mmCIF file of N, CA and C in Angstrom:
data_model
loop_
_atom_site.group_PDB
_atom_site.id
_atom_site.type_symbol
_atom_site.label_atom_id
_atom_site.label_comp_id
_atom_site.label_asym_id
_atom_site.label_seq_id
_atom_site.Cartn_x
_atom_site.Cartn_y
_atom_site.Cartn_z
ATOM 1 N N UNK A 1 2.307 -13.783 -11.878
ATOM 2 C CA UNK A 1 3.421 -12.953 -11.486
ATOM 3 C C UNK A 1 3.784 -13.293 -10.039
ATOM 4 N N UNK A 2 4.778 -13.928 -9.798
ATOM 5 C CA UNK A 2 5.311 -14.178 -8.130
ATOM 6 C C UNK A 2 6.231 -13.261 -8.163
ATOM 7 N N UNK A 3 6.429 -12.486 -6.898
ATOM 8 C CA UNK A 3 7.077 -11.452 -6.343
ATOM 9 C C UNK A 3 7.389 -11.566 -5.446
ATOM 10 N N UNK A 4 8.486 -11.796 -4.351
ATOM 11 C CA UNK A 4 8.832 -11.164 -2.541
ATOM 12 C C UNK A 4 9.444 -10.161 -2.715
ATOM 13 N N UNK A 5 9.035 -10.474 -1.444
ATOM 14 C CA UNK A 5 9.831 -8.524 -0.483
ATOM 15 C C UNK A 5 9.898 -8.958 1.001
ATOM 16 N N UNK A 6 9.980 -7.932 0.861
ATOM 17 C CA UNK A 6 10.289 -7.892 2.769
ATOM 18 C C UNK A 6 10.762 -6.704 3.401
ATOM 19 N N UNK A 7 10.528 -6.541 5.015
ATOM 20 C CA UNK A 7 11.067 -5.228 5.450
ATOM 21 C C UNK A 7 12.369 -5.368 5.531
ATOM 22 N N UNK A 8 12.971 -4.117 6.153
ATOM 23 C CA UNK A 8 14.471 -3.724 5.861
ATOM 24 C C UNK A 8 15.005 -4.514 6.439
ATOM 25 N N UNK A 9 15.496 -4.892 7.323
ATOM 26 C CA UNK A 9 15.747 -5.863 8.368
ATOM 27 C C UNK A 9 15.536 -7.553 8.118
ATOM 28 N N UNK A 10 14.705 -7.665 7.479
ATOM 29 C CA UNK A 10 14.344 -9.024 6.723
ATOM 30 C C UNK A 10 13.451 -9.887 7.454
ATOM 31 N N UNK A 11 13.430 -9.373 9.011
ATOM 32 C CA UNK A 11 12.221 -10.413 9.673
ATOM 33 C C UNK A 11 11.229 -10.759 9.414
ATOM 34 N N UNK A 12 11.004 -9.847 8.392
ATOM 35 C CA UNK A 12 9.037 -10.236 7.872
ATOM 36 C C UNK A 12 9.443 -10.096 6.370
ATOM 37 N N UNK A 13 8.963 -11.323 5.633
ATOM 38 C CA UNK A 13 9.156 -12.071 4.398
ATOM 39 C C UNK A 13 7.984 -11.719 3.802
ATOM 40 N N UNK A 14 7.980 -11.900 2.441
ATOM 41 C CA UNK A 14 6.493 -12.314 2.056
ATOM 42 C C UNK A 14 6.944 -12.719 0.703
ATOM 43 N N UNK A 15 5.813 -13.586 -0.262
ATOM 44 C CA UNK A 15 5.674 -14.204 -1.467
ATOM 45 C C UNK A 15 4.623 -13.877 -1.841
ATOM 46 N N UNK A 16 3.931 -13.773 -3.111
ATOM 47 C CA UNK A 16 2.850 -13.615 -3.836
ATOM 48 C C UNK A 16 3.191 -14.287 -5.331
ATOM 49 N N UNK A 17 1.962 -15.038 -5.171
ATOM 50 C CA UNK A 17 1.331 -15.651 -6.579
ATOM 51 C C UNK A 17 0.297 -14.907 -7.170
ATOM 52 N N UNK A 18 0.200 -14.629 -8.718
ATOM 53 C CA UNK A 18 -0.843 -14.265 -9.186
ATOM 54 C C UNK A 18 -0.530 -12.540 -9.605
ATOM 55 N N UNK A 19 -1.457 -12.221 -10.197
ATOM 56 C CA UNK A 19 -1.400 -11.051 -10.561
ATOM 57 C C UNK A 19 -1.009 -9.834 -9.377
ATOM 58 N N UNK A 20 -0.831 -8.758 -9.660
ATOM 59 C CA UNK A 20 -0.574 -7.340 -8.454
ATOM 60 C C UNK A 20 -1.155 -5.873 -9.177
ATOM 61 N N UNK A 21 -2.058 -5.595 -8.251
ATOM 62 C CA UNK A 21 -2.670 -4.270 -9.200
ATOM 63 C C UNK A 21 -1.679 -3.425 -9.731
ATOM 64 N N UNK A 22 -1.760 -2.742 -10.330
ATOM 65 C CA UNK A 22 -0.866 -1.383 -10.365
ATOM 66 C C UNK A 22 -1.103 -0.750 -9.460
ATOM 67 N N UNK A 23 0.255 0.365 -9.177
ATOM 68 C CA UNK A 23 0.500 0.636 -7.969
ATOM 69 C C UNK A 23 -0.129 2.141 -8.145
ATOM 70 N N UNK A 24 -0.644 2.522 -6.524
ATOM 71 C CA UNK A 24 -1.602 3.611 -6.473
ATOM 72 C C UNK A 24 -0.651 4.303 -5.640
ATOM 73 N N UNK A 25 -0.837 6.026 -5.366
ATOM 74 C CA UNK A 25 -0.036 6.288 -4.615
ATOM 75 C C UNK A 25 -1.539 7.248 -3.950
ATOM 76 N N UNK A 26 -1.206 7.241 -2.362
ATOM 77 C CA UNK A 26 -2.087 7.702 -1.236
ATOM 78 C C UNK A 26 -1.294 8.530 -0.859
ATOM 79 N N UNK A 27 -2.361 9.924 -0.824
ATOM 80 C CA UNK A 27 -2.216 11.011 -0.114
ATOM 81 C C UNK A 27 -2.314 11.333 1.219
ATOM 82 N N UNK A 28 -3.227 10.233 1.632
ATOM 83 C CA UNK A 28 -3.690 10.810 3.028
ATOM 84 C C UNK A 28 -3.004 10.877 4.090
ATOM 85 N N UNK A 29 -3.779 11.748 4.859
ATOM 86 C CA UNK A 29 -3.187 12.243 6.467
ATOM 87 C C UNK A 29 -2.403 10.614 7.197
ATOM 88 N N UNK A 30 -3.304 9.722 7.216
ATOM 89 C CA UNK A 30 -2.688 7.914 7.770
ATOM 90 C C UNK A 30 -1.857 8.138 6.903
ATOM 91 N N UNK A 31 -1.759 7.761 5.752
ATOM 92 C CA UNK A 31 -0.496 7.524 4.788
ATOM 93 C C UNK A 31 0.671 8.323 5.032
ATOM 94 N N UNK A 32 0.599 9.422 5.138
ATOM 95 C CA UNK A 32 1.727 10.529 5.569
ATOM 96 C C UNK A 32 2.410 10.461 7.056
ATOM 97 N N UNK A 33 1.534 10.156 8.085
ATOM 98 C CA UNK A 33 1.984 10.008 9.150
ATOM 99 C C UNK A 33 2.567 8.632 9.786
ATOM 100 N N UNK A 34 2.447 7.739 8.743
ATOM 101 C CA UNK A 34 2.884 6.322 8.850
ATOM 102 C C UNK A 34 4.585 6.409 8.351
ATOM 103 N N UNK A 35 4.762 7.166 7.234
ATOM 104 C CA UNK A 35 5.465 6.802 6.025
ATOM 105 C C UNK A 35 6.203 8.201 5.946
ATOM 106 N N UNK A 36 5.990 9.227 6.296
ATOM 107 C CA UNK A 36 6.397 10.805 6.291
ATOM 108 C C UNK A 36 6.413 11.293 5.026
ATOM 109 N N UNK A 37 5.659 10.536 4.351
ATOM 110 C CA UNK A 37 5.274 11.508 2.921
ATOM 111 C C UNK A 37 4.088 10.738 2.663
ATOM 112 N N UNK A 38 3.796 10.271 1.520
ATOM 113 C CA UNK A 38 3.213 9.736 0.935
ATOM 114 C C UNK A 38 3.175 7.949 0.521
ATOM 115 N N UNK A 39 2.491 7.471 0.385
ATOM 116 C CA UNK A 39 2.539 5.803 0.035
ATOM 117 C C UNK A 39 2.349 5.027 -1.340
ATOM 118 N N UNK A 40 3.019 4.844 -1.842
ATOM 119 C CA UNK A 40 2.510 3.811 -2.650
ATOM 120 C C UNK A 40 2.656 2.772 -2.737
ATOM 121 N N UNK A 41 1.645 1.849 -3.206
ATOM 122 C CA UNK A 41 1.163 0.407 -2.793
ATOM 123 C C UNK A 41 0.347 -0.616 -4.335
ATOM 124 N N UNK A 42 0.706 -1.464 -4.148
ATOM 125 C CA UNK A 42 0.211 -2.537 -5.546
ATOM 126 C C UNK A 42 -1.222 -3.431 -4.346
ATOM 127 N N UNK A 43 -1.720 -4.472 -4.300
ATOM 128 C CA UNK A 43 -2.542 -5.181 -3.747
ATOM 129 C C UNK A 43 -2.555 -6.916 -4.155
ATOM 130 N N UNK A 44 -2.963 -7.861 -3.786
ATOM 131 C CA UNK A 44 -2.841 -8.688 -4.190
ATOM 132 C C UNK A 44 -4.255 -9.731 -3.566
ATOM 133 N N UNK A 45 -4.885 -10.342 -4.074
ATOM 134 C CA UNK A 45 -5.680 -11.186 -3.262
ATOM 135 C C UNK A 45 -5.245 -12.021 -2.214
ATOM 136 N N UNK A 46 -6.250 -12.027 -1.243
ATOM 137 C CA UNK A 46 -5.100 -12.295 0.089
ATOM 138 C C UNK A 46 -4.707 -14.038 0.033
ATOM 139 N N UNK A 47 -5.791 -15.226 -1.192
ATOM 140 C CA UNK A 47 -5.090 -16.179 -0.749
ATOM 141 C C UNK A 47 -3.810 -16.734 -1.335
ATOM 142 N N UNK A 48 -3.357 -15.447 -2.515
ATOM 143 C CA UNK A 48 -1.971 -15.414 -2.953
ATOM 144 C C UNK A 48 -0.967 -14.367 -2.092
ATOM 145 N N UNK A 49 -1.042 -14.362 -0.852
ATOM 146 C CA UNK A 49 0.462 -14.338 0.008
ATOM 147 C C UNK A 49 0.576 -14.842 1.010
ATOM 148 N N UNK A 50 1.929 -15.057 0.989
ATOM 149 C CA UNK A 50 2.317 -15.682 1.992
ATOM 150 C C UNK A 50 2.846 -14.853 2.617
ATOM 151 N N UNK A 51 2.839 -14.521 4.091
ATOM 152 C CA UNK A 51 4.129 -13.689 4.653
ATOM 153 C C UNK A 51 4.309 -14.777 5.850
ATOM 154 N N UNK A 52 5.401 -14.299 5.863
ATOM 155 C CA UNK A 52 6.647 -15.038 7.258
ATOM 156 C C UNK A 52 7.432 -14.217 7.970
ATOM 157 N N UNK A 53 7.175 -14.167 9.223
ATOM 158 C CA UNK A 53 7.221 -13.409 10.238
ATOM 159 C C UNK A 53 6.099 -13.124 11.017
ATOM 160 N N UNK A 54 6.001 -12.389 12.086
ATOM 161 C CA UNK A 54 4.515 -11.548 12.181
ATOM 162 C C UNK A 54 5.227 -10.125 12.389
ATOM 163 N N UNK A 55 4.171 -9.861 11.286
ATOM 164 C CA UNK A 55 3.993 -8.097 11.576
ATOM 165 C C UNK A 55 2.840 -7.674 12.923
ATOM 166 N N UNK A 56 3.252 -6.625 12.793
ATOM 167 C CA UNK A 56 2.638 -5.491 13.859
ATOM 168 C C UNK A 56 1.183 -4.960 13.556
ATOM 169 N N UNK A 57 -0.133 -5.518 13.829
ATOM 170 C CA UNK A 57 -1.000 -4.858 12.817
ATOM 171 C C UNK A 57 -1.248 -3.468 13.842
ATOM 172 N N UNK A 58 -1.803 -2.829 13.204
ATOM 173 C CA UNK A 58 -1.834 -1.310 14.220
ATOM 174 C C UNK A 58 -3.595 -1.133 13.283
ATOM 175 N N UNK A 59 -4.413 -0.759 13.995
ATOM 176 C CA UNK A 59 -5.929 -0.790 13.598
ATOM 177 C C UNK A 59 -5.994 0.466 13.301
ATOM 178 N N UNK A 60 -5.937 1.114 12.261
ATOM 179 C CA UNK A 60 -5.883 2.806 12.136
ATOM 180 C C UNK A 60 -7.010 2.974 12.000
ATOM 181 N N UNK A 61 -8.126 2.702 11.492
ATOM 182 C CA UNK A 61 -9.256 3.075 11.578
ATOM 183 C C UNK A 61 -10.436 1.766 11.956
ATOM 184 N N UNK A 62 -11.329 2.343 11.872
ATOM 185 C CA UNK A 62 -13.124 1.371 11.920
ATOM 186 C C UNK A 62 -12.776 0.029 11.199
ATOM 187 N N UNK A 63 -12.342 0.480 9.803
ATOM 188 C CA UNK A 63 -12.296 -0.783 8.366
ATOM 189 C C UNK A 63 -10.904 -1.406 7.533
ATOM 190 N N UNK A 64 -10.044 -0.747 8.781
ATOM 191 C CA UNK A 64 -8.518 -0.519 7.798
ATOM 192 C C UNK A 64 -7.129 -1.154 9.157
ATOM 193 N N UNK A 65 -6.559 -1.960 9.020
ATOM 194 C CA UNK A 65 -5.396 -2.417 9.923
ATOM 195 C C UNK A 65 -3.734 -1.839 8.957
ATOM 196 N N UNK A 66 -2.848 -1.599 9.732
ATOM 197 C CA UNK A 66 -1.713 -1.444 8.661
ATOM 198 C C UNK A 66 -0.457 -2.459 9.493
ATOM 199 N N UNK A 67 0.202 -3.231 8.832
ATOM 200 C CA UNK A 67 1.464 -4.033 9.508
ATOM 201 C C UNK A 67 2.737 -3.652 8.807
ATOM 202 N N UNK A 68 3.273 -3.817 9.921
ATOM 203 C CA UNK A 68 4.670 -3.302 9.713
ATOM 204 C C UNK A 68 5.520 -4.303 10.760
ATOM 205 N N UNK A 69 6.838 -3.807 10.310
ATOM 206 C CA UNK A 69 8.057 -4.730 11.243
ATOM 207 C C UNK A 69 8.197 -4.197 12.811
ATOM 208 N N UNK A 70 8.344 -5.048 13.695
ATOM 209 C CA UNK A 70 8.150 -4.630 14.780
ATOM 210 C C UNK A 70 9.937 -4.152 15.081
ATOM 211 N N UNK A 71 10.746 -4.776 14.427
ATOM 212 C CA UNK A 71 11.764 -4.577 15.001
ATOM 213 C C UNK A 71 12.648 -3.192 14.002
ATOM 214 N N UNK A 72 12.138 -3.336 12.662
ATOM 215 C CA UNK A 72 13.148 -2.326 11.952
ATOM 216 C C UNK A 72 11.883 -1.083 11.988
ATOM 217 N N UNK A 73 10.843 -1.283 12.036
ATOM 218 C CA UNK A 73 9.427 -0.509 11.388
ATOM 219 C C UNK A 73 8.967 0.056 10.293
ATOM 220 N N UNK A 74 9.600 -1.281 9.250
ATOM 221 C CA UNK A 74 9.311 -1.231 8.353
ATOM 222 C C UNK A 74 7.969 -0.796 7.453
ATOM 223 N N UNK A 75 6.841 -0.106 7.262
ATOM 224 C CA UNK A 75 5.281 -0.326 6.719
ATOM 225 C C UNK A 75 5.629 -1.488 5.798
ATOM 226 N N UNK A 76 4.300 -2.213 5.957
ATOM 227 C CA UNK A 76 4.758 -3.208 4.705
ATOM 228 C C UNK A 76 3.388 -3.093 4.098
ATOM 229 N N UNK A 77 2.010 -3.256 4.997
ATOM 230 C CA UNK A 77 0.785 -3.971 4.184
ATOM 231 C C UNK A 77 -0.424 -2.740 5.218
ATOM 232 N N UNK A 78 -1.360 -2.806 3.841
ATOM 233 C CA UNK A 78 -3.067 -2.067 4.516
ATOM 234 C C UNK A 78 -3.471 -3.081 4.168
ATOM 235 N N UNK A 79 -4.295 -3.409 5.205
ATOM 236 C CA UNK A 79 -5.468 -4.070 5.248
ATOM 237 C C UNK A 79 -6.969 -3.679 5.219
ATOM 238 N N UNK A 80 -7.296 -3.526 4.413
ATOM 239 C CA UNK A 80 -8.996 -3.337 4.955
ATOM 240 C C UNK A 80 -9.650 -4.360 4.544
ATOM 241 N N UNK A 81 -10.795 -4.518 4.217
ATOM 242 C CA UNK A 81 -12.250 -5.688 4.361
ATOM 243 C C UNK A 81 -12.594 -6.039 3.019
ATOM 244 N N UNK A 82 -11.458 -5.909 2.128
ATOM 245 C CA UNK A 82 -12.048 -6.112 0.567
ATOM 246 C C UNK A 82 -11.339 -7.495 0.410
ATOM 247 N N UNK A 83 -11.423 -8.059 -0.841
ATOM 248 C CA UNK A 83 -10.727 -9.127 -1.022
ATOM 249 C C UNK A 83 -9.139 -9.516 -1.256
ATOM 250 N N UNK A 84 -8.717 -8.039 -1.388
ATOM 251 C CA UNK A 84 -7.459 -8.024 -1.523
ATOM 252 C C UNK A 84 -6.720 -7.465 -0.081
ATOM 253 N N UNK A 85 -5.502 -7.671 -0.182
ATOM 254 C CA UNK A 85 -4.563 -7.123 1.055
ATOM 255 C C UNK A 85 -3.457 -6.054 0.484
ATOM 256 N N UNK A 86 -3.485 -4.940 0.680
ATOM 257 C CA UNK A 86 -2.492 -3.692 -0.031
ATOM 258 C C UNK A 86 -1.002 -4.401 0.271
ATOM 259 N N UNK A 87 0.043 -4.123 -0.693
ATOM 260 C CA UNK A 87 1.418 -4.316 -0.039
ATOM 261 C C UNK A 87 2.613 -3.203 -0.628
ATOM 262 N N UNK A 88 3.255 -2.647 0.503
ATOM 263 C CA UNK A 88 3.876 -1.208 -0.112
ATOM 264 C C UNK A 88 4.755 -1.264 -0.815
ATOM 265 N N UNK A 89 4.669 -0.820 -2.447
ATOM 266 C CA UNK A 89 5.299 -1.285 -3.635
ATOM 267 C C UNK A 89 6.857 -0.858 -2.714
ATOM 268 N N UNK A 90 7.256 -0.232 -2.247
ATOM 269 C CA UNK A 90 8.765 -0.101 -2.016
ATOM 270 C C UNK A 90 9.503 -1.591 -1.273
ATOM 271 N N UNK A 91 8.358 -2.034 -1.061
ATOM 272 C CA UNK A 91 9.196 -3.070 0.141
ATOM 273 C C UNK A 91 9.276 -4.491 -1.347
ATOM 274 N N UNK A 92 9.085 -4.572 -2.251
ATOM 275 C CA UNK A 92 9.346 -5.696 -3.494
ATOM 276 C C UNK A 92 10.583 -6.113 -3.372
ATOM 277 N N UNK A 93 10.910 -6.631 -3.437
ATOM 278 C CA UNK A 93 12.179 -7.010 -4.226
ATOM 279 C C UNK A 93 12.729 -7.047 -5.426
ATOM 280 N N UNK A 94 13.792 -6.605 -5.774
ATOM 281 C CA UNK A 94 14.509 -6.550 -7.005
ATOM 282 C C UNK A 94 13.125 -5.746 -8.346
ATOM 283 N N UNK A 95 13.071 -6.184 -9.717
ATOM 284 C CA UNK A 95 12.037 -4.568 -10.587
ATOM 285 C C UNK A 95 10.996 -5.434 -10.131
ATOM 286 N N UNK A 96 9.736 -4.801 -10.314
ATOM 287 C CA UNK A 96 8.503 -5.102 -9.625
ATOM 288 C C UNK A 96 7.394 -5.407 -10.894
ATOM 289 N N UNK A 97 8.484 -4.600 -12.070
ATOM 290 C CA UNK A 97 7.614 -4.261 -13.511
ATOM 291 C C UNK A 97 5.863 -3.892 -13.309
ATOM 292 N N UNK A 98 5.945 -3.299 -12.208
ATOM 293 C CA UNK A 98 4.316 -2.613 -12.270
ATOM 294 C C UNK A 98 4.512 -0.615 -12.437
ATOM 295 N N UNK A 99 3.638 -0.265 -12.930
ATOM 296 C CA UNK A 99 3.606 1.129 -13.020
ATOM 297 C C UNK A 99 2.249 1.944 -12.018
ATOM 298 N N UNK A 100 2.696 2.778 -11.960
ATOM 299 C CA UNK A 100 1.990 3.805 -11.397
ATOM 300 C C UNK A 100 0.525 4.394 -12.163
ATOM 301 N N UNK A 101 -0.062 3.999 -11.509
ATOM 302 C CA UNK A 101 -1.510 4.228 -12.482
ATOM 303 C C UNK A 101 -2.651 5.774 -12.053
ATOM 304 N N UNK A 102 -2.086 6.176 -10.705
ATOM 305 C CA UNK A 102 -2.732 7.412 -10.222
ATOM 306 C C UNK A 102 -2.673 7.299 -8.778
ATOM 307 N N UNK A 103 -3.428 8.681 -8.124
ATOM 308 C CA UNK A 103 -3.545 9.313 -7.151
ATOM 309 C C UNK A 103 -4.805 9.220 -6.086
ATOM 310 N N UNK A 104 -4.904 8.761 -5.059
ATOM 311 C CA UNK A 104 -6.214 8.748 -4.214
ATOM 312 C C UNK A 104 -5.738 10.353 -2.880
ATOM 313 N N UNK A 105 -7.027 10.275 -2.339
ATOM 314 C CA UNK A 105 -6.886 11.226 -1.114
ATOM 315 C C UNK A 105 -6.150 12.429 -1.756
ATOM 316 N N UNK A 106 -6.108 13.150 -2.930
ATOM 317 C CA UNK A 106 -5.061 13.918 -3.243
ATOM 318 C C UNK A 106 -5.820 15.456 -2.446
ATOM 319 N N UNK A 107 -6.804 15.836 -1.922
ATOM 320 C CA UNK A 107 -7.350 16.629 -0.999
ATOM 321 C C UNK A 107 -6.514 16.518 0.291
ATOM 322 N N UNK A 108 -5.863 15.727 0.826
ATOM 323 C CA UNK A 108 -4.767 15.538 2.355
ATOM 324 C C UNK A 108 -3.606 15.687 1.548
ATOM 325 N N UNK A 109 -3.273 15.906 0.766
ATOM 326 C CA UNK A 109 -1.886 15.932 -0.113
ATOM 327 C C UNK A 109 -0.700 17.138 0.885
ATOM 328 N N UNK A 110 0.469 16.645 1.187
ATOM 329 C CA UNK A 110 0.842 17.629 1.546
ATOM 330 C C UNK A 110 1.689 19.208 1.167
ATOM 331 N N UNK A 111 1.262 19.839 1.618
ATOM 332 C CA UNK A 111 2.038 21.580 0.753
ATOM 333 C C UNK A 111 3.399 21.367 0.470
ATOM 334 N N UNK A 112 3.711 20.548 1.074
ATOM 335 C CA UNK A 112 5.561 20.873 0.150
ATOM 336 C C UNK A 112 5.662 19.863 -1.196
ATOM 337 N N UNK A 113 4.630 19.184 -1.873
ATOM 338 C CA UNK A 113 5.227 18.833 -2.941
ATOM 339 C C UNK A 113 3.796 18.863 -3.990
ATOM 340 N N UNK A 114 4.285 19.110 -4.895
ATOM 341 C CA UNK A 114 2.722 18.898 -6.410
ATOM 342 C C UNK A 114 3.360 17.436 -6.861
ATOM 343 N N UNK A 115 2.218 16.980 -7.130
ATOM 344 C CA UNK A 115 1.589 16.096 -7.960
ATOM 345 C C UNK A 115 1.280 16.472 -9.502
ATOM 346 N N UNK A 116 2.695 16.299 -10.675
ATOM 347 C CA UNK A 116 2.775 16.537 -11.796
ATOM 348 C C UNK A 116 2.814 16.028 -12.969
ATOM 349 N N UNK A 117 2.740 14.412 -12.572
ATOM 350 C CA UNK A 117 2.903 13.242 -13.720
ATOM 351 C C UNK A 117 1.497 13.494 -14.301
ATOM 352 N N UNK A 118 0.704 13.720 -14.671
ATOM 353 C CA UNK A 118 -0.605 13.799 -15.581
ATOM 354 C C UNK A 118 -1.251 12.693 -15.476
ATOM 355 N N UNK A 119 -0.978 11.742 -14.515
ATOM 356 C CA UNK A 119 -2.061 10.332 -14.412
ATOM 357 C C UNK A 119 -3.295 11.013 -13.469
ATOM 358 N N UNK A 120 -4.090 10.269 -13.708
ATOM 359 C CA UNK A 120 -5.667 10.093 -12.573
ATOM 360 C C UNK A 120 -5.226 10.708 -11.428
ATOM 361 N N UNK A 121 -6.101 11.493 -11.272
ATOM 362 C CA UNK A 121 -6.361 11.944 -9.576
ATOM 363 C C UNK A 121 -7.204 11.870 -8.905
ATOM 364 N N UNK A 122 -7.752 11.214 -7.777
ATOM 365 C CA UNK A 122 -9.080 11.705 -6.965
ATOM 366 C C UNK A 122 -8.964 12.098 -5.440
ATOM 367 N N UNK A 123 -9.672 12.921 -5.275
ATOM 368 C CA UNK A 123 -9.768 14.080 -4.127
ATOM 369 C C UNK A 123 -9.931 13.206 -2.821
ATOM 370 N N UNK A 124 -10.351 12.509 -2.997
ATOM 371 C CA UNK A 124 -10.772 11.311 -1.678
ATOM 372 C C UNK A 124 -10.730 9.725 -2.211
ATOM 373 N N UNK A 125 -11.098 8.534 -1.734
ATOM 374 C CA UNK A 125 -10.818 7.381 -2.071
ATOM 375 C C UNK A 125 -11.304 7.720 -3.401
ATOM 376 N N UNK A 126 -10.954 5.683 -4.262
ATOM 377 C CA UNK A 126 -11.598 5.856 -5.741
ATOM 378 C C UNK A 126 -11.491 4.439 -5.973
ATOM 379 N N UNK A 127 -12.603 3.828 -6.351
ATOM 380 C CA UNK A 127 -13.031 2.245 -6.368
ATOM 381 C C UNK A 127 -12.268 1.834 -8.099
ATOM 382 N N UNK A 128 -12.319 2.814 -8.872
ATOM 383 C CA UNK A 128 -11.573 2.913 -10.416
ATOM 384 C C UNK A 128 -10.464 2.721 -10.085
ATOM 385 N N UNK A 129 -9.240 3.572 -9.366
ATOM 386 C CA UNK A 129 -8.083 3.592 -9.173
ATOM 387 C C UNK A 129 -7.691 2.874 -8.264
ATOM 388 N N UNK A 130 -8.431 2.041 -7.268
ATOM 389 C CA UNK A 130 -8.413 1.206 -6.164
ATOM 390 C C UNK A 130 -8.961 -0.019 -6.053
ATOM 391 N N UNK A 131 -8.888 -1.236 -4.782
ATOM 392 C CA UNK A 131 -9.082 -2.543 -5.087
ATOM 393 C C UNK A 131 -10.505 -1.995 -3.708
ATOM 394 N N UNK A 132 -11.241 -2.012 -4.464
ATOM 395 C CA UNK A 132 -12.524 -1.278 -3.441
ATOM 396 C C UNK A 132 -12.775 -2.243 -2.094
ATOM 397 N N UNK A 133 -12.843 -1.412 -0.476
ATOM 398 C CA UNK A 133 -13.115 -2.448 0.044
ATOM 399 C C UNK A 133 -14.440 -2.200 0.464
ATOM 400 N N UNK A 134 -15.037 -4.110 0.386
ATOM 401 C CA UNK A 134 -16.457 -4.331 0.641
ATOM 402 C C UNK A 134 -16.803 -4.185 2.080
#
């Protein structure tokens, strides 16, 4: 499956070869305050992308980097220490044909909206619903 995207603005490109998880959507407090709601994101092994440009990495935590466009501020990608590199299903290009497979962090979830589609939920991370990082 090859896919691009890119942020709004277009300075930062990217390509991917190979498969893309299904897309997870994150609750958490980082996710919300990056994005002003919530995130959702597919993953890809990192030696199938390419991106062009440089993003912005911003080190949000101990195990986790997030990049984005420096000029539009776009979110594009999480990084943490697993074998894959997250990339935020909104930024694809044109249908993405991946579905929504469930919910992480849904414990930071915020009060103005429920979570009602009947897929998977977990209260904090989830190595099942996620590309686990090592």
């Amino acid at each position: 499956m090859n896919k691009s995207g890119s942020c709004l603005c277009g300075a930062i490109t990217y390509e991917t070869s190979g498969a893309l998880r299904p897309v997870v959507a994150c609750h958490c407090a980082q996710c919300r305050k990056t994005s002003g709601n919530y995130v959702t994101a597919t993953s890809v092994a990192r030696d199938r992308i390419t991106i062009k440009g440089e993003p912005v990495w911003f080190a949000s935590s101990d195990t986790a980097r997030r990049g984005f466009c420096g000029t539009c501020g776009s979110n594009l990608f999480w990084d943490g220490a697993g074998k894959n590199i997250s990339i935020f299903a909104g930024t694809i290009d044109g249908e993405s044909g991946l579905k929504l497979k469930g919910h992480i962090f849904c414990a930071d979830k915020g009060d103005y909206y429920d979570i009602a589609d009947g897929l998977p939920r977990a209260e904090q991370a989830d190595a099942d619903l996620t590309t686990k990082v090592e």
